């Protein structure tokens, strides 16, 4: 099929550039390039595409120099702290040739925050820093249990470790309980990995959260399902409470129809398909808001579902860049520790250059445990979160008060002078 297809590609350079851009965006450049090289008869367009992808892959390889060693080290530390390997690297090990699957980041999952904090502390001591594009965040489920995602990047490199805590968040749609893990390994390091069923559920959650379907998702599902060992009843049971059955059905439909796999059951063709090209910001936000309303409406009143949908629409359209303002709420006080409020913990690397205000009197400060080993410090209209020497300024919508910045800088100065 590949040999028959490539000679038919249009030779217009603009068309080839568009195709190359889509191949990269869908994160299937490794696989497409491999197939192009293996094809004995190439049209001029196919050769142009192969040259462009080779340049892309060479540049990525240079950016990620040392990434394998860094990933192995992070996974080794994670395994010792009770982590599970999920998403890309857990998927990659299932491919007949793992090198054909996009490498992705290191995604480690912890059932609770205690083990996650142990690993984060170790990574910070080994040339990893808080990711500049995504501050750590926390939410609380209906039982008051914290969950979230804390991302770190390797200093001066493109490598990233995403640490997922608790159930897997599907944004405003809900929570995905990760059901099963199995014995596995990465580059000789033994670590529990997401099972086939867990990996499929995460595929659906990721696509729903992005409101976007990618060819990588379709390929991943086809690889997982081709040997007929998937417990589809378990997959559906896990996806249903998180409102993921429709999204899962779309990925299944595409994988089944693209690769002709009878091992993937047909649970119906997509009636409202997700886009395969990046939607406009407002288009994505509206899709997520509508899905949030439908999901919330199954378990609550129209008014509450509408409120959650409005919160989702606002969250995915506003500017969340950290800045000085008048936030409401100011702090993750007990009544604001909910599933609908995403508390982003702004690290010092992001707040240190922001202009602070006057420091409130120390006599007005209050101290309260937030989660295990993490402390909430409050003072009138200011708030910081302290974890050892790390000082964060929490925010939901990006705005923080000058007095919070003053409190953060005072505590950071105290910490630096006592160590």
PDB file of C-alpha atoms in Angstrom, residues 42 77 91 97 123 166 184 195 227 252 326 367 371 418:
ATOM      1  CA  UNK A  42       9.613   7.427  -4.429  1.00  0.00           C
ATOM      2  CA  UNK A  77      14.398   7.022  41.044  1.00  0.00           C
ATOM      3  CA  UNK A  91       3.127   2.600  25.083  1.00  0.00           C
ATOM      4  CA  UNK A  97      10.050  -1.644  17.012  1.00  0.00           C
ATOM      5  CA  UNK A 123      14.949  15.377  40.695  1.00  0.00           C
ATOM      6  CA  UNK A 166      -3.787  10.403  42.120  1.00  0.00           C
ATOM      7  CA  UNK A 184       7.355  -3.861  32.946  1.00  0.00           C
ATOM      8  CA  UNK A 195      -1.681  -2.197  31.501  1.00  0.00           C
ATOM      9  CA  UNK A 227      -3.197  -9.392  19.558  1.00  0.00           C
ATOM     10  CA  UNK A 252     -11.655   2.569  18.221  1.00  0.00           C
ATOM     11  CA  UNK A 326      -6.828  40.955  42.621  1.00  0.00           C
ATOM     12  CA  UNK A 367       0.095  28.204  59.184  1.00  0.00           C
ATOM     13  CA  UNK A 371      -1.034  18.214  51.912  1.00  0.00           C
ATOM     14  CA  UNK A 418      19.262  29.830  57.336  1.00  0.00           C
TER      15      UNK A 418
END
